[in-house]
Backbone as a printed PyTorch tensor [residue, N CA C, xyz], in Angstrom:
tensor([[[  63.8800,  142.1680, -104.3380],
         [  63.8460,  141.7130, -105.5040],
         [  65.0600,  141.1300, -106.1910]],

        [[  66.2270,  141.8120, -105.7990],
         [  67.4780,  141.2720, -106.4530],
         [  67.8360,  139.8730, -105.6820]],

        [[  67.6080,  139.7360, -104.4410],
         [  67.9660,  138.6410, -103.8000],
         [  67.0680,  137.2490, -104.0360]],

        [[  65.8290,  137.5970, -104.4410],
         [  65.1640,  136.2550, -104.9010],
         [  64.3670,  136.6510, -106.2010]],

        [[  65.0240,  136.5010, -106.9440],
         [  64.5410,  136.9780, -108.4100],
         [  63.2890,  135.9770, -108.9460]],

        [[  63.3580,  134.8490, -108.6360],
         [  62.2070,  134.0520, -109.0250],
         [  60.9590,  134.2970, -108.1920]],

        [[  61.0410,  134.4260, -107.1910],
         [  59.9190,  134.7500, -106.2270],
         [  59.3090,  136.0730, -106.7240]],

        [[  60.4140,  137.1190, -107.0480],
         [  59.9490,  138.7150, -107.6510],
         [  59.2670,  138.3390, -109.0700]],

        [[  59.9000,  137.6110, -109.7310],
         [  59.2460,  137.2970, -111.2570],
         [  57.9380,  136.7410, -110.9990]],

        [[  57.5700,  135.8790, -110.1470],
         [  56.0330,  135.2140, -109.7870],
         [  55.1950,  136.5160, -109.3160]],

        [[  55.7900,  137.1690, -108.1660],
         [  54.9080,  138.0370, -107.6670],
         [  54.3800,  139.3310, -108.9080]],

        [[  55.5230,  139.6050, -109.5690],
         [  55.0480,  140.4530, -110.7290],
         [  54.1450,  139.8840, -111.7660]],

        [[  54.3200,  138.4590, -112.0510],
         [  53.4340,  138.0050, -112.8390],
         [  51.9320,  137.8320, -112.2920]],

        [[  51.8030,  137.5820, -110.8330],
         [  50.5980,  137.5660, -110.3740],
         [  49.8030,  139.0570, -110.2570]],

        [[  50.7540,  140.1110, -109.8840],
         [  50.1610,  141.4310, -110.1860],
         [  49.9070,  141.8390, -111.2800]],

        [[  50.4370,  141.6530, -112.3080],
         [  50.1050,  141.7530, -113.8670],
         [  48.8610,  141.2510, -114.0700]],

        [[  48.7190,  139.8160, -113.7390],
         [  47.4090,  139.2910, -114.0160],
         [  46.2200,  139.8460, -113.2000]],

        [[  46.4710,  140.2390, -111.9340],
         [  45.2890,  140.6820, -111.3540],
         [  44.8550,  142.1440, -111.9390]],

        [[  45.8620,  142.8370, -112.5290],
         [  45.4220,  144.0260, -113.0830],
         [  44.7560,  143.8530, -114.3860]],

        [[  45.2690,  143.0050, -115.0550],
         [  44.6780,  142.5910, -116.2630],
         [  43.0820,  142.2740, -116.0880]],

        [[  42.7190,  141.2090, -115.0600],
         [  41.6300,  140.7590, -114.6750],
         [  40.5990,  142.1670, -114.2870]],

        [[  41.1640,  143.0170, -113.8630],
         [  40.3350,  144.3130, -113.1370],
         [  40.1450,  145.2780, -114.5480]],

        [[  41.0360,  145.1190, -115.5020],
         [  40.9430,  146.0470, -116.4670],
         [  39.8110,  145.2540, -117.2990]],

        [[  39.8260,  143.8820, -117.6390],
         [  38.9190,  143.2050, -118.3850],
         [  37.5360,  143.5360, -117.7760]],

        [[  37.2610,  143.4230, -116.3140],
         [  36.2460,  143.6150, -115.8480],
         [  35.4870,  145.0890, -115.9640]],

        [[  36.7520,  146.2290, -115.8800],
         [  36.0870,  147.4810, -116.0330],
         [  35.6560,  147.7820, -117.6330]],

        [[  36.4110,  147.0580, -118.5080],
         [  35.9740,  147.3130, -119.8860],
         [  34.7170,  146.3360, -120.2270]],

        [[  34.2890,  145.4400, -119.3870],
         [  33.2380,  144.7720, -119.6310],
         [  31.9430,  145.6270, -118.9230]],

        [[  32.2510,  146.1660, -118.0420],
         [  31.1010,  147.3180, -117.4230],
         [  30.8170,  148.3300, -118.4010]],

        [[  32.1110,  148.7960, -118.7700],
         [  31.9960,  150.2140, -119.9940],
         [  30.8340,  149.5990, -120.9330]],

        [[  31.5490,  148.4490, -121.4950],
         [  30.6670,  148.1250, -122.9090],
         [  29.2590,  147.7520, -122.5370]],

        [[  28.9860,  147.1770, -121.1970],
         [  27.7860,  146.8870, -120.9150],
         [  26.7770,  148.3270, -120.8190]],

        [[  27.4240,  149.2220, -120.1510],
         [  26.7680,  150.5010, -120.0320],
         [  26.6420,  151.3640, -121.1880]],

        [[  27.5140,  151.2100, -122.1870],
         [  27.6570,  151.8890, -123.2510],
         [  26.2860,  152.4540, -124.1940]],

        [[  25.4290,  151.3340, -124.4450],
         [  24.1620,  151.7440, -124.8430],
         [  23.2430,  152.6270, -123.9650]],

        [[  23.1760,  152.1610, -122.6170],
         [  22.4680,  153.1320, -121.6720],
         [  23.2130,  154.3770, -121.5650]],

        [[  24.3970,  154.6820, -121.7200],
         [  24.9320,  155.9730, -121.8210],
         [  24.4240,  156.5320, -123.1500]],

        [[  24.5890,  156.0380, -124.2290],
         [  24.1440,  156.6420, -125.4760],
         [  22.6320,  157.2320, -125.4460]],

        [[  21.7620,  156.0350, -124.7030],
         [  20.4780,  156.5840, -124.5630],
         [  20.3040,  157.6890, -123.7060]],

        [[  20.9980,  157.6300, -122.6010],
         [  20.7770,  158.8830, -121.6690],
         [  21.2520,  160.2750, -122.3480]],

        [[  22.5040,  160.0150, -122.9730],
         [  22.8700,  161.5180, -123.9000],
         [  21.7590,  161.7650, -124.6600]],

        [[  21.1660,  160.7290, -125.6700],
         [  20.0950,  161.2310, -126.5070],
         [  19.0550,  161.8590, -125.8810]],

        [[  18.5050,  161.3470, -124.7610],
         [  17.4890,  161.8170, -123.7310],
         [  18.0640,  163.4020, -123.4350]],

        [[  19.2370,  163.6260, -122.9000],
         [  19.7540,  164.9020, -122.5680],
         [  19.8710,  165.7540, -123.6670]],

        [[  20.1320,  165.4980, -124.7730],
         [  20.5680,  166.2640, -125.9840],
         [  19.4570,  166.2600, -127.1640]],

        [[  18.3860,  165.5540, -126.8520],
         [  17.4520,  165.5180, -127.9070],
         [  16.1830,  166.2490, -127.4990]],

        [[  15.6270,  167.1720, -128.6460],
         [  14.2720,  167.6790, -128.7140],
         [  13.2900,  166.9320, -128.5040]],

        [[  12.3100,  166.6400, -127.6330],
         [  11.2770,  165.5950, -127.7410],
         [  10.2460,  165.9960, -128.8380]],

        [[  10.0220,  167.0430, -129.2480],
         [   8.8110,  167.3680, -130.2220],
         [   9.6770,  166.8630, -131.6260]],

        [[  10.6290,  167.4210, -132.0530],
         [  11.1740,  167.3380, -133.3980],
         [  12.1150,  166.1640, -133.6210]],

        [[  12.8400,  165.5340, -132.3860],
         [  13.6950,  164.3910, -132.7450],
         [  15.0480,  165.0860, -133.1710]],

        [[  15.2030,  166.2050, -133.1800],
         [  16.4720,  166.7410, -133.6470],
         [  17.5660,  167.1200, -132.1940]],

        [[  18.7050,  167.3250, -132.3430],
         [  19.5670,  167.6150, -131.0310],
         [  19.2440,  169.0420, -130.7320]],

        [[  19.4680,  169.3830, -129.1990],
         [  19.1910,  170.6310, -128.6610],
         [  20.2260,  171.5230, -128.6680]],

        [[  20.0450,  172.5420, -128.0940],
         [  21.1560,  173.6180, -127.7830],
         [  22.4220,  173.1500, -127.0120]],

        [[  21.8990,  172.3980, -125.9730],
         [  22.9710,  171.8990, -124.9380],
         [  24.0120,  170.9480, -125.6940]],

        [[  23.4780,  170.0640, -126.8340],
         [  24.1430,  169.4370, -127.5930],
         [  25.2700,  170.2580, -128.3090]],

        [[  24.6170,  171.3270, -129.0660],
         [  25.5260,  172.4430, -129.7530],
         [  26.9090,  172.8590, -128.5870]],

        [[  26.4300,  173.1880, -127.8110],
         [  27.4200,  174.0530, -126.8490],
         [  28.3110,  172.9000, -126.3670]],

        [[  28.0350,  171.4910, -126.1100],
         [  28.9150,  170.8120, -125.5790],
         [  29.7940,  169.9880, -126.4870]],

        [[  29.0940,  169.9440, -127.9000],
         [  29.8440,  168.8930, -128.9410],
         [  30.3530,  169.7700, -129.9520]],

        [[  30.2320,  171.1100, -130.0460],
         [  30.5860,  171.7510, -131.2990],
         [  32.0550,  171.5220, -131.4910]],

        [[  32.9770,  171.5740, -130.4240],
         [  34.4250,  171.5000, -130.5700],
         [  34.5650,  170.0000, -131.3610]],

        [[  33.8950,  169.0470, -130.7870],
         [  34.4470,  167.6380, -131.3990],
         [  33.7480,  167.4970, -132.8410]],

        [[  32.8170,  168.1380, -133.1310],
         [  32.4020,  168.3240, -134.4280],
         [  33.0380,  169.1440, -135.4450]],

        [[  33.4400,  170.2150, -134.9260],
         [  34.3880,  171.0020, -135.9100],
         [  35.8840,  170.4830, -135.9930]],

        [[  36.0720,  169.8840, -135.0260],
         [  37.6060,  169.1610, -134.8870],
         [  38.6330,  170.1820, -134.5830]],

        [[  39.5930,  169.9580, -134.1080],
         [  40.6160,  170.7330, -133.6470],
         [  41.4180,  171.3390, -134.9610]],

        [[  41.4340,  172.3600, -134.9990],
         [  41.9660,  173.1550, -136.4310],
         [  41.1930,  173.2440, -137.6430]],

        [[  39.8390,  172.5410, -137.5040],
         [  39.0600,  172.5640, -138.4670],
         [  38.3900,  173.9040, -138.7340]],

        [[  37.3310,  173.7450, -139.7030],
         [  36.6670,  174.8970, -140.0900],
         [  35.1440,  174.6280, -140.1110]],

        [[  34.1930,  175.3650, -140.4900],
         [  32.6550,  175.0930, -140.3980],
         [  31.9940,  176.3650, -140.3800]],

        [[  30.5700,  176.1970, -140.2970],
         [  29.6650,  177.1880, -140.1460],
         [  28.5340,  176.5600, -139.1540]],

        [[  27.9510,  177.9460, -138.6690],
         [  26.8210,  177.6420, -137.7950],
         [  25.5520,  178.4520, -138.1430]],

        [[  24.7510,  177.9720, -138.7660],
         [  23.5610,  178.7260, -139.2300],
         [  22.5340,  178.7610, -137.9350]],

        [[  21.7100,  179.9770, -137.8350],
         [  20.8190,  180.1080, -136.9450],
         [  19.7320,  180.3730, -137.8280]],

        [[  18.3780,  179.5250, -137.9230],
         [  17.5620,  179.6830, -138.8150],
         [  16.2090,  180.2320, -138.0330]],

        [[  15.4210,  181.2450, -138.1430],
         [  14.1720,  181.7820, -137.6900],
         [  13.2380,  181.9960, -138.4510]],

        [[  12.0870,  181.1560, -138.1390],
         [  10.8730,  181.6200, -139.2320],
         [  10.0710,  182.6330, -138.6840]],

        [[  10.2510,  183.8880, -139.7740],
         [   9.6540,  184.9530, -139.1710],
         [   8.3700,  185.1060, -138.6760]],

        [[   7.4200,  184.5040, -139.4470],
         [   5.8950,  184.4450, -139.2310],
         [   5.4870,  183.4500, -138.2360]],

        [[   6.3130,  182.6060, -137.5120],
         [   5.7300,  181.5180, -136.9170],
         [   4.8930,  182.2740, -135.6780]],

        [[   5.1760,  182.9360, -134.8520],
         [   4.4180,  183.5890, -133.7560],
         [   2.8050,  183.8700, -134.3400]],

        [[   2.8800,  184.3680, -135.5410],
         [   1.4730,  184.7640, -136.0930],
         [   0.8790,  183.4270, -136.3730]],

        [[   1.5620,  182.4150, -137.0400],
         [   0.7700,  181.0140, -137.4420],
         [   0.5220,  180.6330, -135.9060]],

        [[   1.1620,  180.3620, -135.1580],
         [   0.8730,  179.7060, -133.7080],
         [  -0.2500,  180.4310, -132.9210]],

        [[  -0.2790,  181.8730, -133.1290],
         [  -1.4090,  182.3630, -132.4380],
         [  -2.6830,  182.3860, -133.0800]],

        [[  -2.5120,  182.4340, -134.4030],
         [  -3.7780,  182.2720, -135.4100],
         [  -4.3680,  180.7910, -135.2830]],

        [[  -3.6120,  179.8410, -135.2980],
         [  -3.9820,  178.3550, -135.3850],
         [  -3.9370,  177.5070, -134.3640]],

        [[  -3.2370,  178.1090, -133.3130],
         [  -3.2460,  177.2490, -131.9340],
         [  -1.6340,  176.4490, -131.9070]],

        [[  -1.6400,  176.1130, -130.7060],
         [  -0.3890,  175.3020, -130.1730],
         [   0.0390,  174.1870, -131.0320]],

        [[  -1.0810,  173.3590, -131.1430],
         [  -0.9060,  171.9790, -132.0670],
         [  -0.6380,  172.2130, -133.3570]],

        [[  -1.0840,  173.2810, -134.0320],
         [  -0.7000,  173.6410, -135.5010],
         [   0.7590,  174.0460, -135.4670]],

        [[   0.9830,  174.7800, -134.4680],
         [   2.5770,  175.3780, -134.2430],
         [   3.4100,  174.2110, -133.9520]],

        [[   3.1060,  173.3060, -133.2090],
         [   4.0450,  172.1430, -133.0230],
         [   4.1500,  171.3820, -134.4180]],

        [[   3.0310,  171.1560, -134.9670],
         [   3.1350,  170.2900, -136.3740],
         [   4.0630,  171.3220, -137.4690]],

        [[   3.9510,  172.7350, -137.3800],
         [   4.8830,  173.2540, -138.2580],
         [   6.1980,  173.1900, -137.8580]],

        [[   6.5850,  173.0320, -136.4690],
         [   7.9130,  172.8720, -136.2980],
         [   8.5020,  171.6650, -136.5620]],

        [[   7.8190,  170.7000, -136.4800],
         [   8.1340,  169.2630, -137.0300],
         [   8.4090,  169.4150, -138.4150]],

        [[   7.5360,  169.9360, -139.0140],
         [   7.8240,  170.2030, -140.6020],
         [   8.8380,  170.7450, -140.8050]],

        [[   9.3560,  171.9720, -140.0140],
         [  10.4520,  172.8320, -140.0810],
         [  11.6990,  171.9420, -140.0950]],

        [[  11.5680,  171.0440, -138.9480],
         [  12.8540,  170.0130, -138.7100],
         [  13.2470,  168.9810, -139.7860]],

        [[  11.8360,  168.6120, -140.8000],
         [  12.0760,  167.7650, -141.6010],
         [  12.7290,  168.2690, -142.8320]],

        [[  12.1700,  169.4220, -143.2560],
         [  12.6150,  170.3260, -144.2990],
         [  14.0520,  170.6990, -144.1100]],

        [[  14.3410,  171.3230, -143.0680],
         [  15.5490,  171.4040, -142.6450],
         [  16.7820,  170.4780, -142.9430]],

        [[  16.6070,  169.2920, -142.2020],
         [  17.1970,  168.1180, -142.4040],
         [  17.6360,  167.6120, -143.9450]],

        [[  16.4730,  167.7800, -144.6030],
         [  16.6130,  167.3410, -145.8700],
         [  17.4940,  168.4490, -146.8440]],

        [[  17.5020,  169.5680, -146.2800],
         [  18.4510,  170.4710, -147.2030],
         [  19.8040,  170.4540, -146.7450]],

        [[  20.2590,  169.7150, -145.7230],
         [  21.7560,  169.6520, -145.2490],
         [  22.3280,  168.4330, -145.7230]],

        [[  23.7270,  168.3810, -145.6880],
         [  24.5220,  167.4690, -146.1320],
         [  24.4080,  166.5550, -144.9850]],

        [[  24.9640,  165.1730, -145.2650],
         [  24.9060,  163.9560, -144.5420],
         [  25.7530,  164.2010, -143.1640]],

        [[  27.0390,  164.9750, -143.3380],
         [  27.8200,  165.5670, -142.3180],
         [  27.2280,  166.7830, -141.3610]],

        [[  26.2870,  167.2060, -141.7550],
         [  25.6720,  168.3420, -141.0550],
         [  24.9310,  167.8920, -140.0090]],

        [[  24.5090,  168.8370, -138.9000],
         [  23.7100,  168.5380, -138.0990],
         [  22.6330,  169.4340, -137.5200]],

        [[  21.5450,  169.1310, -137.6750],
         [  20.2830,  170.0110, -137.3860],
         [  20.0310,  169.9930, -136.0680]],

        [[  19.6050,  171.1280, -135.5550],
         [  19.1970,  171.4410, -133.9390],
         [  18.0210,  172.3350, -133.8890]],

        [[  17.3430,  172.1120, -132.7470],
         [  16.3810,  172.9090, -132.2860],
         [  16.9990,  173.4950, -131.3190]],

        [[  17.2970,  175.0250, -131.6580],
         [  17.9380,  176.0240, -130.8540],
         [  17.1000,  176.4190, -129.6160]],

        [[  16.0690,  176.4420, -129.9850],
         [  14.9670,  177.0030, -128.7420],
         [  13.7460,  177.5060, -129.2750]],

        [[  12.8840,  177.1430, -128.5950],
         [  11.2940,  178.0080, -129.1960],
         [  11.4350,  177.4790, -130.6750]],

        [[  11.1820,  178.5750, -131.2420],
         [  11.0530,  178.3780, -132.8250],
         [  12.3540,  178.7520, -133.4720]],

        [[  13.4280,  178.6880, -132.9090],
         [  14.7470,  179.0850, -133.7180],
         [  15.3780,  177.6050, -133.9490]],

        [[  16.0740,  177.4710, -135.0210],
         [  16.6990,  176.1000, -135.3090],
         [  18.3930,  176.3390, -135.7920]],

        [[  18.9020,  175.6310, -135.8060],
         [  20.3720,  175.9630, -136.1710],
         [  20.8320,  174.7170, -136.8790]],

        [[  22.0640,  174.8120, -137.6130],
         [  22.5400,  173.8790, -138.3960],
         [  24.1650,  174.0250, -138.1710]],

        [[  24.7010,  172.9580, -137.7930],
         [  26.3280,  172.9920, -137.8780],
         [  26.7440,  172.3100, -138.8340]],

        [[  27.6730,  172.9640, -139.6250],
         [  28.0200,  172.5510, -140.7760],
         [  29.7460,  172.3780, -140.7860]],

        [[  30.0100,  171.0540, -140.2610],
         [  31.5750,  171.0740, -140.2240],
         [  32.2110,  171.0480, -141.5100]],

        [[  33.3220,  171.6000, -141.5200],
         [  33.9530,  171.4460, -142.7380],
         [  33.5940,  172.4260, -143.9420]],

        [[  32.5230,  173.2440, -143.7380],
         [  32.0200,  173.6760, -144.9020],
         [  32.5310,  175.0800, -144.9580]],

        [[  32.9480,  175.5980, -146.2510],
         [  33.6820,  176.8500, -146.4890],
         [  32.5860,  177.7020, -146.5860]],

        [[  32.8300,  179.1350, -146.8440],
         [  32.0520,  180.2110, -147.0590],
         [  31.1170,  179.7430, -147.8730]],

        [[  31.5670,  179.6030, -149.2080],
         [  30.5520,  179.3420, -150.3700],
         [  29.5440,  178.2310, -150.2050]],

        [[  30.1820,  177.3240, -149.7080],
         [  29.1700,  176.1080, -149.4180],
         [  28.2170,  176.2560, -148.2720]],

        [[  28.7720,  177.1670, -147.3390],
         [  27.6170,  177.4010, -146.2250],
         [  26.5380,  178.3430, -146.7180]],

        [[  26.9340,  179.3230, -147.5270],
         [  26.0620,  180.2820, -148.2630],
         [  24.9890,  179.4630, -149.0400]],

        [[  25.5550,  178.6040, -149.7710],
         [  24.7230,  177.8330, -150.6310],
         [  23.6780,  177.0360, -150.1070]],

        [[  24.2380,  176.2090, -148.6960],
         [  23.4550,  175.5990, -147.9270],
         [  22.2100,  176.4690, -147.0770]],

        [[  22.6150,  177.6830, -146.9250],
         [  21.6380,  178.5640, -146.0460],
         [  20.5690,  178.9110, -147.4030]],

        [[  20.8130,  179.1130, -148.4010],
         [  20.0340,  179.3730, -149.6400],
         [  19.1610,  178.3380, -149.9300]],

        [[  19.7880,  177.1390, -149.7500],
         [  18.6600,  176.0440, -150.0410],
         [  17.9350,  175.6540, -148.8770]],

        [[  18.3980,  175.7290, -147.6850],
         [  17.4220,  175.6170, -146.4530],
         [  16.2400,  176.7760, -146.3810]],

        [[  16.8050,  177.8020, -146.6630],
         [  15.7220,  179.1940, -146.6470],
         [  14.7210,  178.7470, -147.8240]],

        [[  15.1640,  178.4250, -148.8740],
         [  14.0370,  178.0160, -149.8220],
         [  13.2100,  176.6600, -149.5570]],

        [[  13.9930,  175.6020, -149.0400],
         [  13.1660,  174.4680, -148.5290],
         [  12.1170,  174.9400, -147.4890]],

        [[  12.3060,  175.7980, -146.5790],
         [  11.3290,  176.2080, -145.4210],
         [  10.1740,  177.1210, -146.2830]],

        [[  10.5630,  178.0080, -146.9830],
         [   9.4680,  178.4790, -147.7530],
         [   8.5620,  177.9160, -148.4480]],

        [[   9.1240,  176.7860, -149.0940],
         [   8.3200,  175.8650, -149.7710],
         [   7.4860,  174.9600, -149.1840]],

        [[   7.5220,  174.9090, -147.7320],
         [   6.6410,  173.9740, -146.9930],
         [   5.2910,  174.2210, -147.3330]],

        [[   4.4280,  173.2660, -147.5760],
         [   2.8620,  173.5950, -147.6040],
         [   2.4690,  173.2290, -146.2330]],

        [[   1.8120,  174.2630, -145.6480],
         [   1.5930,  174.4830, -144.4130],
         [   0.0610,  174.3570, -144.1730]],

        [[  -0.7670,  173.7040, -145.2980],
         [  -2.1710,  173.4490, -145.2610],
         [  -2.4510,  172.2990, -144.1130]],

        [[  -1.7480,  171.1570, -144.4680],
         [  -1.8810,  170.0990, -143.4570],
         [  -1.8270,  170.6440, -141.8620]],

        [[  -1.0300,  171.3120, -141.7970],
         [  -0.6460,  171.7380, -140.2150],
         [  -1.5640,  172.5750, -139.6800]],

        [[  -2.1400,  173.5850, -140.5590],
         [  -2.9580,  174.9680, -140.4260],
         [  -4.3100,  174.6950, -140.7440]],

        [[  -4.5960,  174.2440, -141.9390],
         [  -5.9800,  173.9630, -142.5750],
         [  -6.0380,  175.3220, -143.6900]],

        [[  -5.1540,  176.1270, -143.5650],
         [  -5.0920,  177.2600, -144.1870],
         [  -4.3150,  177.1960, -145.7000]],

        [[  -4.9740,  177.3240, -146.5960],
         [  -4.4490,  177.3790, -148.1420],
         [  -3.4040,  178.4470, -148.4280]],

        [[  -2.2990,  178.2310, -148.9810],
         [  -1.3940,  179.4710, -149.4720],
         [  -0.6160,  179.9210, -148.6130]],

        [[  -0.5790,  179.5030, -147.2650],
         [  -0.0450,  180.1060, -146.1410],
         [   1.4610,  179.3990, -146.2660]],

        [[   2.4170,  180.4090, -146.1000],
         [   4.0100,  180.0210, -146.2070],
         [   4.8220,  180.6410, -145.1510]],

        [[   6.0390,  179.9050, -144.9750],
         [   7.1180,  180.5330, -143.8600],
         [   7.8010,  181.6040, -144.5120]],

        [[   7.9310,  182.5530, -143.8260],
         [   8.9790,  183.2470, -144.1090],
         [  10.0550,  183.1040, -143.0540]],

        [[  11.5310,  183.1280, -143.7600],
         [  12.5380,  183.0010, -142.7670],
         [  13.7140,  183.9120, -142.5130]],

        [[  14.4090,  184.0510, -141.6660],
         [  15.7510,  184.7230, -141.6250],
         [  16.7300,  183.7460, -141.2580]],

        [[  18.1190,  183.5970, -141.9340],
         [  19.0850,  182.7140, -141.5890],
         [  20.5910,  183.5020, -141.3070]],

        [[  20.9120,  183.4200, -140.0980],
         [  22.3860,  184.0000, -139.9060],
         [  23.3950,  182.9900, -139.9250]],

        [[  24.5070,  183.5130, -140.2010],
         [  25.6240,  182.5040, -140.4050],
         [  26.7840,  182.9350, -139.7300]],

        [[  27.4620,  182.1440, -139.0640],
         [  28.7050,  182.3770, -138.3500],
         [  29.9200,  181.5140, -138.7680]],

        [[  30.8770,  181.7550, -139.1250],
         [  32.1060,  180.6300, -139.4660],
         [  32.9640,  180.6280, -138.4600]],

        [[  33.4700,  179.3210, -138.2620],
         [  34.4050,  179.0290, -137.4650],
         [  35.9330,  178.7230, -138.1460]],

        [[  36.8910,  179.1820, -137.7110],
         [  37.0550,  179.9080, -136.6290],
         [  36.9430,  181.4140, -136.6500]],

        [[  36.5870,  182.0520, -138.0040],
         [  36.3970,  183.3620, -138.0460],
         [  35.8930,  184.3850, -136.9890]],

        [[  34.8320,  183.4490, -136.6850],
         [  33.7520,  184.3060, -135.7530],
         [  33.6880,  184.0560, -134.4370]],

        [[  34.5730,  183.1400, -134.0470],
         [  34.7150,  182.5880, -132.7950],
         [  35.2940,  181.3200, -132.6870]],

        [[  35.7320,  180.8070, -131.4130],
         [  36.4010,  179.4530, -131.2600],
         [  35.4290,  178.6070, -130.3730]],

        [[  33.9530,  178.9630, -130.0910],
         [  33.2040,  178.0310, -129.3700],
         [  31.6610,  178.4180, -129.6670]],

        [[  30.9470,  177.3600, -129.5570],
         [  29.5730,  177.7340, -130.1180],
         [  28.8340,  178.7890, -129.6330]],

        [[  28.7670,  179.1250, -128.3870],
         [  28.0830,  180.3400, -127.9350],
         [  28.7270,  181.5860, -128.5890]],

        [[  29.7320,  181.8530, -128.9040],
         [  30.1890,  182.9210, -129.5200],
         [  29.6890,  182.9690, -130.9250]],

        [[  29.8810,  181.7550, -131.5830],
         [  29.2780,  181.4520, -133.0990],
         [  27.6770,  181.7890, -133.0930]],

        [[  27.0440,  181.3690, -132.3330],
         [  25.5280,  181.4040, -132.1910],
         [  24.9970,  182.8700, -132.0360]],

        [[  25.8870,  183.5250, -131.0990],
         [  25.6510,  184.9360, -130.7210],
         [  25.9210,  185.8780, -132.1350]],

        [[  26.8690,  185.5320, -132.7510],
         [  27.2350,  186.1540, -133.8750],
         [  26.2090,  185.7400, -135.2410]],

        [[  25.7040,  184.6240, -135.0910],
         [  24.7180,  184.2760, -136.4390],
         [  23.4550,  184.6230, -136.0090]],

        [[  23.0580,  184.8320, -134.6860],
         [  21.7430,  185.5360, -134.2670],
         [  21.7940,  186.9500, -134.4490]],

        [[  22.9310,  187.7090, -134.4070],
         [  23.0740,  188.9410, -134.5450],
         [  22.7830,  189.4570, -136.0540]],

        [[  23.1510,  188.5740, -136.8280],
         [  22.8460,  189.0240, -138.2350],
         [  21.2280,  188.9640, -138.8450]]])
């Protein structure tokens, strides 16, 4: 390299040009595949019935949603009388009730919050940045919204209402990962 500096400079220039082409090509592939990857992630992390994210999304994405060094809360919401409604009016009515729950739950949350179908008839809400008082107020609002759902359209029964239980765990006070937070919130 020292003996032939002009030739060395041309070789380095060609090498850098080749590397730049490969980087542009790779970037093009990534850009081209991004919508596909996003769609695949949505299919993997989405609940088909309600359109909400699912439990896997919670476990995989909670750290990025809370942020390093951040705070927040996780609510687990369970409609107490869902099994009775499902048994009395059938699975189609139960599915309609689950969809209603998802709509009303989302309406009670802030734009930055994430509603999830935790599994079966359990739902969750991830509240990044929420302090204790804000999370408790959101839980009260969500509980009231769910109790206020008119189930007549889903079940045909007048005056039927959902009762619900909500557990809350606070990040990082009750744990550093979503599994620990969910276990703490479910125990309440």
